[in-house]
Amino acid sequence: MSQDDFEASEEAHRNDPGVLRDAEDHLNPLWVERLRMLIAAAETETIAELVEPLHASDMGDVLEALDKEDRLRLIALLGERFDFSALTEVDETVRDEVMDNLSNAEIARGVSGLDSDDAVYILEDIEGADREEILAQMPAFERLSLKRSLDFPEESAGRRMQTDFIAIPPFWTVGQTIDYLRSEKDLPDEFYQIYVVDPSYTVLGILPLDKLLRSQRTVRVETLMNTNFIQVSAEEDQEEAARDFERYDLVEVPVVDANKRLVGVLTIDDIVDVIQEEASEDIRRMAGVGDEEISDKVTGAVRSRATWLFINMITATLASVVIGFFDATIEQMVALAVLMPIVAAMGGNAGTQTMTITVRALAMRELDSFKLRRLITREIVVGLINGLIFAVLIGIITAVRFANPSLGVVIALAIVVNFLFAGSAGVLIPIAFNKAKIDPAVASSTFVMTITDVVGFFAFLLLAGLWFGLF
Amino acid sequence: MSQDDFEASEEAHRNDPGVLRDAEDHLNPLWVERLRMLIAAAETETIAELVEPLHASDMGDVLEALDKEDRLRLIALLGERFDFSALTEVDETVRDEVMDNLSNAEIARGVSGLDSDDAVYILEDIEGADREEILAQMPAFERLSLKRSLDFPEESAGRRMQTDFIAIPPFWTVGQTIDYLRSEKDLPDEFYQIYVVDPSYTVLGILPLDKLLRSQRTVRVETLMNTNFIQVSAEEDQEEAARDFERYDLVEVPVVDANKRLVGVLTIDDIVDVIQEEASEDIRRMAGVGDEEISDKVTGAVRSRATWLFINMITATLASVVIGFFDATIEQMVALAVLMPIVAAMGGNAGTQTMTITVRALAMRELDSFKLRRLITREIVVGLINGLIFAVLIGIITAVRFANPSLGVVIALAIVVNFLFAGSAGVLIPIAFNKAKIDPAVASSTFVMTITDVVGFFAFLLLAGLWFGLF
């Protein structure tokens, strides 16, 4: 269905309300408008026909496009026909709104139909008593497996894993395995490999489906399986698991508990989300917008940004105090006030460049001891060279602008000094934070900017004061 | 093998040179040191035993850890035993160095052994005549398929696709298909699904291996296949293909040419790299470090950053000219010079926050027309609220610090004005660039910073001049 929509959207007119997405892959406003009218008219049957064929991800986008009232109304109209998997595809703010409006019984019923990883994703945001009540209303087998997942730490492999998998003993033959798959009704919806386990559920090997299909019926699976495989611990952070997927091009890995027993599998589709989230998190943290999402309310956004702005206020005040030391100097030569922001801004930019390269390399675990040493040297050298280039440029511009060659020399010297500090701080501060187990993406930029501001103002005003004998 | 290393690394002592990676997943310096000594002693056999079992990705990290001389020596020592797939896992600078040092005949031989997507990845960086010469030395079938991939645009799905896949006719039964897989020797190394095609190679449906395995031998594949599938055009940008994978949780998709004929398949492992690259690109572009990698030489880094610094120089000079208009005002009240960087810095931060949220949402295609309108309103409101909060705070601090309540009022007013501009510019500028098909990650931050600097200085100095009658 999504394919039909997809194909159609490429050719169709933008004015066709039957098309879900326009050529740029955005939701078609006409489609959404039509749905909105159907919701207002409470045309439940027509709505169900329209949304039931949608992929969870498309339905998620539709939910996000509706305003709160229409969204809740839509879900109420659909009732049991609403597929909860769409809730795994919306921003947290939207999900919370929807969940707040559903009874625990409704949630229990909706979640029961989901894959275990999707169910955990929804339940992990629900607090204590409510969560217990929801779990209590679910079938025993599902309840136990969800509880086990929820017992693992937040953002761990155990939380993201799917607890449905196929495990077989090593002495089975290919024929036995295929016969089992043909006769067994209760298999996962989709699977890419079969796990060969001993009686205690320790993984002995992995059997990709293509290997099974290429082999004769009489071959025993233990002679076919890969014994050379990656497995992740359920306690492990999802980011670490993601790195294994990236590094070794994996599609599915077994997840084991503390006793090395197979408890679930992680699949690449969940990991793609993790990779995407982690990258966005780095970008947002460097800019001081925390874990904000675009659906967050005004109050949430104000709060998440105020912390950063508050820290920045202290930093800016500090820089201002440094300038204050030189007020008498500035009074004698106002050109200094006119020029000093240039020194600070250039240093700030150079520092941010170095810092960004370093923070990203740390996040991707690219910096082993060899690359680390090279990076530090390179950044300081790059800082010096760019410092010299822009010192000359800005020195000349200043000398001409103020018809004062000495002022050009002073600003040039200050820029070289500030670029050197910018390069060193930009590479060393994130590394130091990383060593101290503080996320370098969050903390580095304030520190680097403070240094480039303070050093920029101080170096320029001090050098000017000395050169022109203003003290 | 990687698994053995991996498992072992978790328990082993850091001082064991037999372990490839330490507990933090970084390369073990002792392991690398040992390899370096073996290279110096030209112990080819021992080296081969050490590196041949490594996963391409681990071998890539080892190549990056060595310095240039050792790296080239290692590849020369290994000769035909060097697995070129490691070259797909290193930074471009390192790959270029290695390729420059190999003859075209050596490259042709090395690339022949690779999967088609890996071969294309290596060959696409090699220019005209050399590439032709290399292709000419390869087996005809491989040459044709590589040429076809290389004819597609850079960063297209056609460049990233694997040209090895399994296609069968719709009238085959499950039994026939399995028998074919068992007898055919020339199958792809790994595959997750089988493509059901008509005689012109139009894809009729997709058969995931699990479905094949669950079905009785007599069932015809056309009754089993998914007819509701995504296919991507070979001309399509890899980023767009990546979005399909993310949105619809895909593992492999068929790639079709302009005539809708199946020409290859895209697999999730390549897409994971695309997602990772695109996210890093956004981060780097926002900070003005272009497409720099941590292995880039000093000259490369100086060049890639100088453009940004040059633009920033013009911006900073512009802001400085604005201050220059008010030199007489500053001369009468030096406190203005001491305070003005606070107004600019706070506005710059608020603008960057809004801009980051907007740029990221645009990159992830999260902004349909509904969310866009909401985001614009939200950002301007958030700017206003945070502006008021920090106006009051900084106003009070200033009034106390300079024992001058009027100065507090003036700076507070300037901050509110600047936050309003910051919020509006932060959201509207990236959206405008995006509409104009200019990458908002590259261009937005200079513009936003210019606006917050200029507006900050101008508003503060103008208001102060008016309030205190300094003009």
Short mmCIF file of C-alpha atoms in Angstrom, two decimals, chain B residues 72-419:
data_model
loop_
_atom_site.label_atom_id
_atom_site.label_comp_id
_atom_site.label_asym_id
_atom_site.label_seq_id
_atom_site.Cartn_x
_atom_site.Cartn_y
_atom_site.Cartn_z
CA LEU B 72 52.31 1.39 2.25
CA ARG B 73 54.99 -1.09 3.32
CA LEU B 74 52.35 -3.39 4.84
CA ILE B 75 50.29 -3.39 1.65
CA ALA B 76 53.40 -4.01 -0.45
CA LEU B 77 54.43 -6.93 1.79
CA LEU B 78 50.97 -8.52 1.61
CA GLY B 79 50.82 -8.11 -2.17
CA GLU B 80 48.00 -10.20 -3.61
CA ARG B 81 47.00 -11.24 -0.12
CA PHE B 82 45.93 -7.70 0.78
CA ASP B 83 42.13 -7.56 0.93
CA PHE B 84 40.99 -4.36 -0.80
CA SER B 85 37.72 -4.28 1.11
CA ALA B 86 39.65 -2.67 3.99
CA LEU B 87 40.07 0.36 1.73
CA THR B 88 36.33 0.98 1.81
CA GLU B 89 36.60 1.46 5.57
CA VAL B 90 39.27 4.19 5.69
CA ASP B 91 39.10 7.98 5.30
CA GLU B 92 39.44 9.34 1.78
CA THR B 93 42.87 10.85 2.46
CA VAL B 94 44.27 7.47 3.48
CA ARG B 95 42.62 5.71 0.55
CA ASP B 96 44.00 8.24 -1.91
CA GLU B 97 47.52 7.79 -0.54
CA VAL B 98 47.30 4.04 -0.90
CA MET B 99 45.82 4.17 -4.40
CA ASP B 100 48.44 6.63 -5.59
CA ASN B 101 51.06 4.13 -4.60
CA LEU B 102 49.57 1.13 -6.40
CA SER B 103 49.84 0.40 -10.11
CA ASN B 104 46.67 0.23 -12.15
CA ALA B 105 47.25 -3.50 -12.64
CA GLU B 106 47.43 -4.03 -8.87
CA ILE B 107 44.26 -2.03 -8.36
CA ALA B 108 42.45 -3.98 -11.08
CA ARG B 109 43.42 -7.26 -9.44
CA GLY B 110 42.48 -6.07 -5.94
CA VAL B 111 39.15 -4.65 -6.99
CA SER B 112 38.16 -7.76 -8.98
CA GLY B 113 37.74 -9.72 -5.79
CA LEU B 114 35.31 -7.27 -4.24
CA ASP B 115 31.52 -7.02 -4.10
CA SER B 116 30.35 -4.64 -6.81
CA ASP B 117 29.34 -1.89 -4.38
CA ASP B 118 32.76 -1.94 -2.70
CA ALA B 119 34.52 -1.94 -6.08
CA VAL B 120 32.51 1.10 -7.20
CA TYR B 121 33.25 2.86 -3.92
CA ILE B 122 36.97 2.55 -4.58
CA LEU B 123 36.88 3.23 -8.32
CA GLU B 124 34.66 6.30 -8.19
CA ASP B 125 37.48 8.36 -6.68
CA ILE B 126 39.86 7.48 -9.50
CA GLU B 127 39.87 9.85 -12.45
CA GLY B 128 39.29 9.31 -16.18
CA ALA B 129 42.23 7.61 -17.88
CA ASP B 130 43.39 5.62 -14.86
CA ARG B 131 39.89 4.35 -14.23
CA GLU B 132 39.53 3.25 -17.86
CA GLU B 133 42.86 1.43 -17.69
CA ILE B 134 41.87 -0.36 -14.50
CA LEU B 135 38.48 -1.37 -15.88
CA ALA B 136 40.13 -2.61 -19.09
CA GLN B 137 42.17 -5.08 -17.06
CA MET B 138 39.13 -6.63 -15.36
CA PRO B 139 37.01 -9.59 -16.52
CA ALA B 140 34.37 -8.52 -19.06
CA PHE B 141 31.30 -9.30 -16.97
CA GLU B 142 32.57 -7.43 -13.94
CA ARG B 143 33.73 -4.53 -16.09
CA LEU B 144 30.29 -4.08 -17.61
CA SER B 145 28.47 -4.14 -14.31
CA LEU B 146 30.94 -1.70 -12.71
CA LYS B 147 30.71 0.64 -15.69
CA ARG B 148 26.97 0.65 -15.44
CA SER B 149 27.11 1.58 -11.75
CA LEU B 150 29.70 4.27 -12.41
CA ASP B 151 27.46 5.80 -15.07
CA PHE B 152 24.90 6.74 -12.45
CA PRO B 153 25.33 10.11 -10.72
CA GLU B 154 27.60 10.46 -7.68
CA GLU B 155 25.87 9.66 -4.39
CA SER B 156 22.99 7.98 -6.25
CA ALA B 157 21.41 4.65 -5.36
CA GLY B 158 22.99 3.25 -8.55
CA ARG B 159 26.46 3.98 -7.18
CA ARG B 160 25.81 2.28 -3.86
CA MET B 161 23.95 -0.78 -5.17
CA GLN B 162 25.17 -4.34 -5.24
CA THR B 163 24.68 -5.83 -8.72
CA ASP B 164 24.62 -9.44 -7.50
CA PHE B 165 21.11 -10.64 -6.67
CA ILE B 166 18.77 -13.59 -7.15
CA ALA B 167 15.86 -13.19 -9.56
CA ILE B 168 13.37 -15.94 -10.36
CA PRO B 169 10.21 -16.24 -12.48
CA PRO B 170 6.77 -16.08 -10.80
CA PHE B 171 5.69 -19.56 -11.91
CA TRP B 172 8.40 -21.37 -9.96
CA THR B 173 7.36 -23.29 -6.87
CA VAL B 174 8.98 -23.11 -3.45
CA GLY B 175 10.54 -26.51 -4.14
CA GLN B 176 12.02 -25.41 -7.47
CA THR B 177 13.42 -22.27 -5.87
CA ILE B 178 15.07 -24.17 -3.01
CA ASP B 179 16.48 -26.74 -5.44
CA TYR B 180 17.88 -23.90 -7.54
CA LEU B 181 19.53 -22.32 -4.49
CA ARG B 182 20.99 -25.71 -3.50
CA SER B 183 22.46 -26.44 -6.90
CA GLU B 184 23.50 -23.01 -8.18
CA LYS B 185 27.10 -22.28 -7.28
CA ASP B 186 27.26 -18.65 -8.35
CA LEU B 187 25.07 -16.99 -5.70
CA PRO B 188 25.70 -13.71 -3.84
CA ASP B 189 27.66 -14.18 -0.58
CA GLU B 190 24.73 -13.08 1.51
CA PHE B 191 21.13 -12.32 0.63
CA TYR B 192 17.92 -11.61 2.51
CA GLN B 193 15.32 -11.76 -0.19
CA ILE B 194 14.68 -13.11 -3.66
CA TYR B 195 13.26 -11.00 -6.48
CA VAL B 196 10.40 -12.33 -8.57
CA VAL B 197 10.69 -10.80 -12.07
CA ASP B 198 9.06 -11.02 -15.46
CA PRO B 199 11.15 -11.75 -18.59
CA SER B 200 12.06 -8.07 -18.98
CA TYR B 201 13.31 -7.99 -15.38
CA THR B 202 10.49 -5.84 -14.08
CA VAL B 203 10.08 -6.67 -10.40
CA LEU B 204 6.74 -8.36 -9.76
CA GLY B 205 7.25 -9.08 -6.12
CA ILE B 206 9.70 -9.74 -3.33
CA LEU B 207 10.12 -13.02 -1.52
CA PRO B 208 11.74 -12.73 1.90
CA LEU B 209 13.67 -15.87 2.77
CA ASP B 210 11.62 -16.54 5.90
CA LYS B 211 8.46 -16.73 3.82
CA LEU B 212 10.11 -19.20 1.46
CA LEU B 213 11.20 -21.36 4.37
CA ARG B 214 7.78 -21.47 5.99
CA SER B 215 5.98 -22.60 2.86
CA GLN B 216 5.30 -26.05 1.38
CA ARG B 217 7.34 -27.12 -1.67
CA THR B 218 4.35 -27.13 -4.02
CA VAL B 219 3.34 -23.51 -3.44
CA ARG B 220 4.03 -21.15 -6.36
CA VAL B 221 6.16 -18.14 -5.48
CA GLU B 222 3.72 -15.69 -7.09
CA THR B 223 1.18 -16.55 -4.42
CA LEU B 224 3.76 -15.95 -1.68
CA MET B 225 5.58 -12.84 -2.80
CA ASN B 226 4.97 -9.34 -1.41
CA THR B 227 3.58 -7.28 -4.23
CA ASN B 228 3.41 -4.25 -2.04
CA PHE B 229 7.04 -3.18 -1.90
CA ILE B 230 9.29 -0.14 -2.22
CA GLN B 231 11.69 0.10 -5.12
CA VAL B 232 14.14 2.92 -5.71
CA SER B 233 15.34 4.42 -8.94
CA ALA B 234 19.07 4.08 -9.63
CA GLU B 235 19.22 7.82 -10.34
CA GLU B 236 17.76 8.68 -6.95
CA ASP B 237 19.96 10.34 -4.33
CA GLN B 238 21.30 7.95 -1.70
CA GLU B 239 19.86 10.19 1.01
CA GLU B 240 16.36 9.76 -0.36
CA ALA B 241 16.84 6.01 -0.48
CA ALA B 242 18.08 6.15 3.12
CA ARG B 243 14.86 7.86 4.17
CA ASP B 244 12.85 5.00 2.67
CA PHE B 245 14.88 2.51 4.66
CA GLU B 246 14.36 4.45 7.86
CA ARG B 247 10.72 5.11 7.33
CA TYR B 248 9.69 1.62 6.29
CA ASP B 249 12.23 -0.44 8.29
CA LEU B 250 13.73 -2.07 5.20
CA VAL B 251 16.72 -4.39 4.96
CA GLU B 252 17.15 -4.56 1.21
CA VAL B 253 15.40 -2.83 -1.70
CA PRO B 254 15.47 -3.45 -5.44
CA VAL B 255 17.08 -0.72 -7.56
CA VAL B 256 15.59 -0.20 -11.02
CA ASP B 257 16.75 1.73 -14.08
CA ALA B 258 14.77 4.26 -16.10
CA ASN B 259 12.90 1.39 -17.80
CA LYS B 260 11.93 -0.06 -14.40
CA ARG B 261 14.22 -3.05 -14.94
CA LEU B 262 15.95 -4.54 -11.91
CA VAL B 263 19.66 -3.59 -12.02
CA GLY B 264 20.77 -4.12 -8.44
CA VAL B 265 19.90 -4.10 -4.77
CA LEU B 266 20.64 -1.66 -1.97
CA THR B 267 21.33 -3.21 1.40
CA ILE B 268 20.95 -1.73 4.84
CA ASP B 269 24.67 -1.90 5.70
CA ASP B 270 25.44 0.62 2.96
CA ILE B 271 22.53 2.74 4.06
CA VAL B 272 23.75 2.81 7.66
CA ASP B 273 26.95 4.37 6.37
CA VAL B 274 24.94 6.91 4.37
CA ILE B 275 22.88 7.88 7.42
CA GLN B 276 25.99 8.25 9.54
CA GLU B 277 27.76 10.31 6.87
CA GLU B 278 24.82 12.62 6.31
CA ALA B 279 24.45 13.33 10.01
CA SER B 280 28.16 14.08 10.40
CA GLU B 281 28.01 16.27 7.32
CA ASP B 282 25.23 18.36 8.85
CA ILE B 283 27.18 18.82 12.06
CA ARG B 284 30.36 19.78 10.24
CA ARG B 285 28.64 22.13 7.83
CA MET B 286 26.90 24.00 10.62
CA ALA B 287 30.29 24.60 12.23
CA GLY B 288 31.92 25.56 8.94
CA VAL B 289 34.31 22.66 8.58
CA GLY B 290 32.96 21.43 5.26
CA ASP B 291 33.58 17.81 4.41
CA GLU B 292 36.76 17.51 6.43
CA GLU B 293 37.78 14.17 7.93
CA ILE B 294 40.09 13.64 10.87
CA SER B 295 42.76 12.08 8.64
CA ASP B 296 42.94 15.20 6.46
CA LYS B 297 46.33 16.84 6.27
CA VAL B 298 47.02 20.28 7.71
CA THR B 299 46.80 21.93 4.28
CA GLY B 300 43.40 20.34 3.64
CA ALA B 301 42.08 21.46 7.00
CA VAL B 302 43.44 25.00 6.61
CA ARG B 303 41.79 25.29 3.22
CA SER B 304 38.45 23.79 4.23
CA ARG B 305 38.15 26.15 7.19
CA ALA B 306 39.55 29.33 5.66
CA THR B 307 36.45 29.89 3.50
CA TRP B 308 34.25 29.91 6.56
CA LEU B 309 36.62 32.11 8.52
CA PHE B 310 36.77 34.50 5.57
CA ILE B 311 33.00 34.83 5.50
CA ASN B 312 33.06 35.29 9.24
CA MET B 313 35.65 38.02 8.85
CA ILE B 314 33.33 39.97 6.58
CA THR B 315 30.46 39.44 8.99
CA ALA B 316 32.53 40.55 11.98
CA THR B 317 33.75 43.59 10.07
CA LEU B 318 30.17 44.50 9.24
CA ALA B 319 29.25 44.34 12.92
CA SER B 320 32.30 46.43 13.70
CA VAL B 321 31.23 49.07 11.17
CA VAL B 322 27.88 49.27 12.96
CA ILE B 323 29.71 49.90 16.24
CA GLY B 324 31.82 52.49 14.45
CA PHE B 325 28.71 54.60 13.80
CA PHE B 326 28.44 55.02 17.52
CA ASP B 327 32.03 55.81 18.43
CA ALA B 328 31.12 59.23 19.74
CA THR B 329 28.42 57.67 21.90
CA ILE B 330 30.84 55.10 23.32
CA GLU B 331 33.40 57.80 24.02
CA GLN B 332 30.87 59.53 26.26
CA MET B 333 29.95 56.32 28.09
CA VAL B 334 32.55 53.54 28.05
CA ALA B 335 30.20 51.20 29.92
CA LEU B 336 28.44 50.69 26.59
CA ALA B 337 31.57 49.07 25.12
CA VAL B 338 31.85 46.88 28.18
CA LEU B 339 28.25 45.70 27.89
CA MET B 340 27.57 45.46 24.18
CA PRO B 341 29.18 42.01 23.68
CA ILE B 342 26.67 40.56 26.16
CA VAL B 343 23.73 41.65 24.01
CA ALA B 344 25.31 40.24 20.86
CA ALA B 345 26.42 36.96 22.47
CA MET B 346 23.04 36.21 24.07
CA GLY B 347 21.24 36.88 20.80
CA GLY B 348 23.75 34.74 18.91
CA ASN B 349 23.12 31.84 21.23
CA ALA B 350 19.36 32.08 21.06
CA GLY B 351 19.56 32.30 17.27
CA THR B 352 21.82 29.25 17.05
CA GLN B 353 19.44 27.21 19.18
CA THR B 354 16.47 27.97 16.96
CA MET B 355 18.53 27.48 13.81
CA THR B 356 19.84 24.10 14.92
CA ILE B 357 16.37 22.77 15.61
CA THR B 358 15.19 24.03 12.23
CA VAL B 359 18.16 22.81 10.18
CA ARG B 360 17.98 19.35 11.70
CA ALA B 361 14.24 19.07 11.17
CA LEU B 362 14.68 20.13 7.54
CA ALA B 363 17.48 17.60 7.01
CA MET B 364 15.31 14.81 8.36
CA ARG B 365 12.35 16.00 6.29
CA GLU B 366 10.31 16.35 9.43
CA LEU B 367 8.75 19.65 8.42
CA ASP B 368 5.55 19.19 6.47
CA SER B 369 3.37 22.27 6.07
CA PHE B 370 1.57 21.60 9.36
CA LYS B 371 4.67 21.36 11.49
CA LEU B 372 6.29 24.25 9.68
CA ARG B 373 3.62 26.73 10.67
CA ARG B 374 3.65 25.50 14.26
CA LEU B 375 7.44 25.66 14.44
CA ILE B 376 7.63 29.25 13.21
CA THR B 377 5.07 30.42 15.76
CA ARG B 378 6.71 28.43 18.52
CA GLU B 379 10.21 29.75 17.83
CA ILE B 380 9.13 33.39 17.81
CA VAL B 381 7.18 32.90 21.06
CA VAL B 382 10.10 31.04 22.68
CA GLY B 383 12.45 33.83 21.56
CA LEU B 384 10.17 36.42 23.12
CA ILE B 385 9.77 34.54 26.42
CA ASN B 386 13.47 33.76 26.84
CA GLY B 387 14.21 37.31 25.75
CA LEU B 388 12.02 38.66 28.55
CA ILE B 389 13.54 36.32 31.14
CA PHE B 390 17.13 37.22 30.29
CA ALA B 391 16.30 40.88 29.76
CA VAL B 392 15.13 41.08 33.38
CA LEU B 393 18.12 39.12 34.70
CA ILE B 394 20.77 41.02 32.76
CA GLY B 395 18.96 44.31 33.34
CA ILE B 396 19.16 43.82 37.11
CA ILE B 397 22.80 42.67 37.03
CA THR B 398 23.72 45.71 34.92
CA ALA B 399 21.79 48.18 37.05
CA VAL B 400 23.61 46.89 40.15
CA ARG B 401 27.03 46.54 38.54
CA PHE B 402 27.07 50.09 37.19
CA ALA B 403 24.80 51.54 39.88
CA ASN B 404 22.74 52.85 36.97
CA PRO B 405 19.11 51.64 36.72
CA SER B 406 18.62 53.39 33.39
CA LEU B 407 21.46 51.41 31.85
CA GLY B 408 19.73 48.27 33.11
CA VAL B 409 16.53 49.26 31.36
CA VAL B 410 18.36 50.03 28.11
CA ILE B 411 20.20 46.70 27.98
CA ALA B 412 16.99 44.83 28.86
CA LEU B 413 15.14 46.47 25.96
CA ALA B 414 18.00 45.70 23.57
CA ILE B 415 17.98 42.05 24.64
CA VAL B 416 14.26 41.63 24.03
CA VAL B 417 14.64 43.14 20.56
CA ASN B 418 17.62 40.94 19.74
CA PHE B 419 15.94 37.72 20.96
#
